[in-house]
PDB file of C-alpha atoms in Angstrom:
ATOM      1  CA  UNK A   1     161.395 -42.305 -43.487  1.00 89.00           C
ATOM      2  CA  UNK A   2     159.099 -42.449 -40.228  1.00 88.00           C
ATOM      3  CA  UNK A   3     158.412 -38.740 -40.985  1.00 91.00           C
ATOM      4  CA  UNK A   4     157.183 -39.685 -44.639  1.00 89.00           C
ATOM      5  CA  UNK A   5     155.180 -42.503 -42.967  1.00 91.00           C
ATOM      6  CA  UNK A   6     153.361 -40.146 -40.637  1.00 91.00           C
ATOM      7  CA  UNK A   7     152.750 -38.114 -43.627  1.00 87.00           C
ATOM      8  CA  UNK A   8     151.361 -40.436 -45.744  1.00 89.00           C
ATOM      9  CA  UNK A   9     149.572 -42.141 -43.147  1.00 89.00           C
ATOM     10  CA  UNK A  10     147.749 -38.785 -42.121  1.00 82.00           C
ATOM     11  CA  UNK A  11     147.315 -38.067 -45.927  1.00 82.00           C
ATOM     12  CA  UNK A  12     145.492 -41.434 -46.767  1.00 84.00           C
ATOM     13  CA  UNK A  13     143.205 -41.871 -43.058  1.00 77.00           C
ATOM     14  CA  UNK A  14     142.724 -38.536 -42.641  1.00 67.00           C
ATOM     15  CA  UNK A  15     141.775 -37.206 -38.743  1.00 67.00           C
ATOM     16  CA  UNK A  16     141.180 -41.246 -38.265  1.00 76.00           C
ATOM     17  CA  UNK A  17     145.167 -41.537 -39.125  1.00 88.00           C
ATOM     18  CA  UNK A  18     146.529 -39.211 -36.394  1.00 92.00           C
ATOM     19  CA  UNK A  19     147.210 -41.972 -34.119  1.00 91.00           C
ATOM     20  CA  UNK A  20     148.859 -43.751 -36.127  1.00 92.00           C
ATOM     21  CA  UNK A  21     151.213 -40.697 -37.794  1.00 93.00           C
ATOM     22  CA  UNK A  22     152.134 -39.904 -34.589  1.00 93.00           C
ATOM     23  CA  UNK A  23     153.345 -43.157 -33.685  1.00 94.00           C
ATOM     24  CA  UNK A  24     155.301 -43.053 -36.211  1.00 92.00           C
ATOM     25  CA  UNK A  25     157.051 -39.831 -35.527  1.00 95.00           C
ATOM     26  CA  UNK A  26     157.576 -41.226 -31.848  1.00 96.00           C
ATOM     27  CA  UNK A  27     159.706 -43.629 -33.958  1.00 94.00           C
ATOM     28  CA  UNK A  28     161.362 -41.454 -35.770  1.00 93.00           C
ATOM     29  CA  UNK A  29     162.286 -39.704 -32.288  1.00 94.00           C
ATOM     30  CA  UNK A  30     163.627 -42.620 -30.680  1.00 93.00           C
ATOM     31  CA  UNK A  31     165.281 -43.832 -33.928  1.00 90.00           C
ATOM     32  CA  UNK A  32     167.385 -40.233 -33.536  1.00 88.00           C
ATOM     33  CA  UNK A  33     167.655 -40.771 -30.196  1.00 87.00           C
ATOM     34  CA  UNK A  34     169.737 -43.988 -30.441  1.00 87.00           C
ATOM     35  CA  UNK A  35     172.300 -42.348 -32.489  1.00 80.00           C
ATOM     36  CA  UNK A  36     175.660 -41.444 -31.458  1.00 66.00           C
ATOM     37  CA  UNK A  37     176.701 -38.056 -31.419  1.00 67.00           C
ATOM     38  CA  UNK A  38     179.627 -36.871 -32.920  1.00 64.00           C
ATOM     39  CA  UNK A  39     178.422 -37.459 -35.985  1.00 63.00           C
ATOM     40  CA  UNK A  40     180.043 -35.175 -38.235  1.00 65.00           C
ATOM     41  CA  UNK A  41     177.880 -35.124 -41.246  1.00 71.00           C
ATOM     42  CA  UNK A  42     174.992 -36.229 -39.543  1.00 82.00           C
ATOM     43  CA  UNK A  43     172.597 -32.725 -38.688  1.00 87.00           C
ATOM     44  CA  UNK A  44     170.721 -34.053 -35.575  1.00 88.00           C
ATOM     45  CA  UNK A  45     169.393 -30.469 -35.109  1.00 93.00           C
ATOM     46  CA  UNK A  46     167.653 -30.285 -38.337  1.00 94.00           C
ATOM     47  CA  UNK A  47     166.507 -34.546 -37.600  1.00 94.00           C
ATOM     48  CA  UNK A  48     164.864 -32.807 -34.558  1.00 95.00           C
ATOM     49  CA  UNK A  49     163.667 -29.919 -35.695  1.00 96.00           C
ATOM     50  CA  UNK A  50     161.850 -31.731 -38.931  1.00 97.00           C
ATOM     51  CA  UNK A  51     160.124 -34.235 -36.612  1.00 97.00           C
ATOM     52  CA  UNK A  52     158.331 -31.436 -34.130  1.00 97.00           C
ATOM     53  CA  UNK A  53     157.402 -29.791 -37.456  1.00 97.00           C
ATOM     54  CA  UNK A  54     155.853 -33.126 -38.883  1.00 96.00           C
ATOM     55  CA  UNK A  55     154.240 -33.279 -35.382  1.00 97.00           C
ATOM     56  CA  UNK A  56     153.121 -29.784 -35.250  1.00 97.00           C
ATOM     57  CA  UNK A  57     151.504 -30.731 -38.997  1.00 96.00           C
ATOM     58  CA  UNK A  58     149.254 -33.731 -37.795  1.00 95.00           C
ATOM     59  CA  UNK A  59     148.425 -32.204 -34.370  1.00 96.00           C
ATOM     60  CA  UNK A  60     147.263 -29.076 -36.640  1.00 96.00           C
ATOM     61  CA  UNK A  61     145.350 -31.138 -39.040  1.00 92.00           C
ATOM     62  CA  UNK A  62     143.345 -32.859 -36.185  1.00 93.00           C
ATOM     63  CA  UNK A  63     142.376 -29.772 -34.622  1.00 94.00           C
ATOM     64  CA  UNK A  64     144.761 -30.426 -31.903  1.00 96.00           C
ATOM     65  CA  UNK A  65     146.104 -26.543 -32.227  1.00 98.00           C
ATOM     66  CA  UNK A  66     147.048 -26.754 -28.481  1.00 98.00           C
ATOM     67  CA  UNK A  67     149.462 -29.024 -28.919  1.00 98.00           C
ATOM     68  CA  UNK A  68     150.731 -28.042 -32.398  1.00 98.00           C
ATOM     69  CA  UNK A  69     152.216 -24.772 -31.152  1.00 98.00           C
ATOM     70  CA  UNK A  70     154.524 -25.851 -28.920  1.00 98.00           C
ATOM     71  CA  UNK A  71     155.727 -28.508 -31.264  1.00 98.00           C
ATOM     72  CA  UNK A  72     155.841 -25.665 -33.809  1.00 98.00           C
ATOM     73  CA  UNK A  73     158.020 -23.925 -31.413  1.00 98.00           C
ATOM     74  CA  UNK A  74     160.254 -27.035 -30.863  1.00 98.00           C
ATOM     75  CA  UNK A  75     160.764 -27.343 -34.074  1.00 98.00           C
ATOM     76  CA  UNK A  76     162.152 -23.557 -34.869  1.00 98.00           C
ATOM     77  CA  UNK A  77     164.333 -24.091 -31.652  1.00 98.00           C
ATOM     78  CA  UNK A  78     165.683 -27.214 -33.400  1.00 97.00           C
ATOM     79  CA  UNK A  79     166.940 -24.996 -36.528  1.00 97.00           C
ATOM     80  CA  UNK A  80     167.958 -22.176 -34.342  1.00 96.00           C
ATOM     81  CA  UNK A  81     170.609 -24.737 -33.552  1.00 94.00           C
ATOM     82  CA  UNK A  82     171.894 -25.157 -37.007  1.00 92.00           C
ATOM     83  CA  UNK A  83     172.773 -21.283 -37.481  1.00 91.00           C
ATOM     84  CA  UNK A  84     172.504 -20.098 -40.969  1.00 93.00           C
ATOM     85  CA  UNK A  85     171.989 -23.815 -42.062  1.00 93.00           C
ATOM     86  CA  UNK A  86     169.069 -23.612 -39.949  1.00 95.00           C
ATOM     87  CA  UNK A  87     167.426 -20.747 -41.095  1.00 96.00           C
ATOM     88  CA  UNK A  88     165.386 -21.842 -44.394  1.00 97.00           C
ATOM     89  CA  UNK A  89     164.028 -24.769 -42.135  1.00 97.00           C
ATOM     90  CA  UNK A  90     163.277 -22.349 -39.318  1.00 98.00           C
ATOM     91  CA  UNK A  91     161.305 -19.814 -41.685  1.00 98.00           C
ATOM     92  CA  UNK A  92     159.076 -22.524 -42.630  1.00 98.00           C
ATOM     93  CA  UNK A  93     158.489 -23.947 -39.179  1.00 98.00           C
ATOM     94  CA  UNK A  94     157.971 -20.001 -38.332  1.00 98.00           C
ATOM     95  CA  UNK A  95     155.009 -19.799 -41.223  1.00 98.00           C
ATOM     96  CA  UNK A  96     153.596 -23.257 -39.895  1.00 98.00           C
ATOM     97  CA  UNK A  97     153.737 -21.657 -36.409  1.00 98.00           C
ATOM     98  CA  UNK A  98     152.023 -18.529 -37.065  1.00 98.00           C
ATOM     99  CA  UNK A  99     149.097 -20.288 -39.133  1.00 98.00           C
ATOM    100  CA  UNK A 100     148.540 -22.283 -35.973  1.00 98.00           C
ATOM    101  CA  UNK A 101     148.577 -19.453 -33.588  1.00 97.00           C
ATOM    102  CA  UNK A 102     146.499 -17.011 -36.245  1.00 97.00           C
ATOM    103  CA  UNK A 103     144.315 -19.543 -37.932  1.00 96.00           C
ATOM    104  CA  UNK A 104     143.699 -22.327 -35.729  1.00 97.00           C
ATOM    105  CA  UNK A 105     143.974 -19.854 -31.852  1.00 98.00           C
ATOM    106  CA  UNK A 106     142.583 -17.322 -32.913  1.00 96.00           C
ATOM    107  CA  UNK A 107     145.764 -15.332 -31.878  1.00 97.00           C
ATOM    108  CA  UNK A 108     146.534 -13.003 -34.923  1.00 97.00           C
ATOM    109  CA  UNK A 109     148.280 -10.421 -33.306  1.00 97.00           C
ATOM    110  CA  UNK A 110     150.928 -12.782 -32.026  1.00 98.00           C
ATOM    111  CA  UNK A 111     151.235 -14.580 -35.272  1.00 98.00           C
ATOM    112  CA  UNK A 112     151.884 -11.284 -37.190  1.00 98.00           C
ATOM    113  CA  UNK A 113     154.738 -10.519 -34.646  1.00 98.00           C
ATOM    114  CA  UNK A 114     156.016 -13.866 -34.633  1.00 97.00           C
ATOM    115  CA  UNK A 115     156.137 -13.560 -38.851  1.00 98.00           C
ATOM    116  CA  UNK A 116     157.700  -9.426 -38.443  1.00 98.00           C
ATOM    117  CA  UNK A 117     160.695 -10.818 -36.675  1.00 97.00           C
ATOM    118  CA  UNK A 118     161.056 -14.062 -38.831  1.00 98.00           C
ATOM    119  CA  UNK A 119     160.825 -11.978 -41.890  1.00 98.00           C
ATOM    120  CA  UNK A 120     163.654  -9.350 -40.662  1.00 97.00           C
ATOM    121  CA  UNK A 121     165.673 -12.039 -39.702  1.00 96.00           C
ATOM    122  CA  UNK A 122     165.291 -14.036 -43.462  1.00 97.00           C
ATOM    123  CA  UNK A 123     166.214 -10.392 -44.585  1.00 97.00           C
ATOM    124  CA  UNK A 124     169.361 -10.282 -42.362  1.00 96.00           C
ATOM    125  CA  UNK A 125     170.228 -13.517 -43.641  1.00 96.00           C
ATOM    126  CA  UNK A 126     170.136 -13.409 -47.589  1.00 97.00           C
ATOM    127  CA  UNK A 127     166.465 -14.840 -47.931  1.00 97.00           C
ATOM    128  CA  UNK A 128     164.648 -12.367 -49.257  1.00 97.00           C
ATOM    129  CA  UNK A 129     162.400 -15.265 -50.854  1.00 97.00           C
ATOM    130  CA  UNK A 130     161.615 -16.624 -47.582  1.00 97.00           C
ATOM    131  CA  UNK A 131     160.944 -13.216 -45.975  1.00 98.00           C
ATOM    132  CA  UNK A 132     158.405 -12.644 -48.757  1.00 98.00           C
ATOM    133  CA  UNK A 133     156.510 -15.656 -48.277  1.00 98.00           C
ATOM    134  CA  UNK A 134     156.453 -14.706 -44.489  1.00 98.00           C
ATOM    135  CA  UNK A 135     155.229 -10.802 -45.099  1.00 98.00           C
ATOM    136  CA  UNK A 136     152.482 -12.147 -47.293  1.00 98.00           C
ATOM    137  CA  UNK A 137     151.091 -14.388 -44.536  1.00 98.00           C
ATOM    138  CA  UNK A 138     151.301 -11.516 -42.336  1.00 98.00           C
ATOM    139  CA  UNK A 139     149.488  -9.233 -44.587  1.00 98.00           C
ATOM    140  CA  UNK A 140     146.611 -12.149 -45.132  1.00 97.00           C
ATOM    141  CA  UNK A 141     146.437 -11.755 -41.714  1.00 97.00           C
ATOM    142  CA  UNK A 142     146.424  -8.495 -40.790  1.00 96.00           C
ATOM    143  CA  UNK A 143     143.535  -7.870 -43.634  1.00 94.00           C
ATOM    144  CA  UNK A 144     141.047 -10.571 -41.844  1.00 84.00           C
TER     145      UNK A 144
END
C-alpha cells in the first residue's frame, strides 16, 4: 500500500511530490522490516525488491538518475533471491535499470549489456515475452 502511495503521490505532485513518495516508501521499508521471518507464504524478497524498484521510479522521475541506479540494482538483487519466482520481477527491474543507465547517464553501452544478459537469461528461463521486450529496448538503443 505505501508503494501505491508513493506512486500516486508522485503521479498527482509531480517532481514537487518526490519527498513525499519517498517517505512513503521509507515506510513501506520499515513496515517490512518489522516482520518476522519465517514467514512461509510471505515473499520478503519480492516486498524488497518492489520497494527499490518504486524508489528507483521516483528518483528517475526527479532527475535523480544517480541515485536511481543503484536502487535499480537493489531491486534486481531482491528478485535474484526469489529464483525462477523472481525472474519476471527481475526482467522488469532490469528494463527500468537500463533506461536509467542509457537514457537518463548517458551510459548506452552498459545498458545494452546489462539488457543482452537479462534477455539470455528470460530465454533460459521460459520468457521469451520478457526477453523480447528487453531486445527491443536494446535495439532502441543501439539505433540512437
Amino acid at each position: 500500500m505505501m508503494r501505491e502511495f508513493a506512486r500516486l503521490t508522485l503521479q498527482t505532485r509531480d517532481s514537487e511530490g518526490t519527498d513525499a513518495a519517498l517517505e512513503h516508501l521509507a515506510r513501506a521499508d520499515a513496515v517490512l522490516a518489522a516482520l518476522t521471518s519465517g514467514e512461509e507464504d510471505f515473499a520478503a524478497w519480492y516486498e524488497r525488491g518492489e520497494n527499490h524498484y518504486r524508489r528507483a521510479r521516483v528518483l528517475a522521475e526527479a532527475g535523480r538518475f544517480d541515485e536511481a541506479l543503484p536502487e535499480a540494482e537493489a531491486a534486481i538483487a531482491a528478485h535474484d533471491e526469489g529464483d525462477e519466482r523472481g525472474e519476471l520481477p527481475r526482467a522488469e527491474a532490469v528494463r527500468i535499470a537500463a533506461l536509467i543507465e542509457g537514457n537518463g547517464l548517458d551510459r548506452t553501452a552498459e545498458a545494452i549489456t546489462r539488457l543482452t544478459e537479462a534477455s539470455a537469461r528470460c530465454h533460459q528461463a521460459g520468457h521469451p515475452e520478457a526477453a523480447e521486450v528487453l531486445d527491443a529496448l536494446r535495439q532502441d538503443l543501439r539505433t540512437r
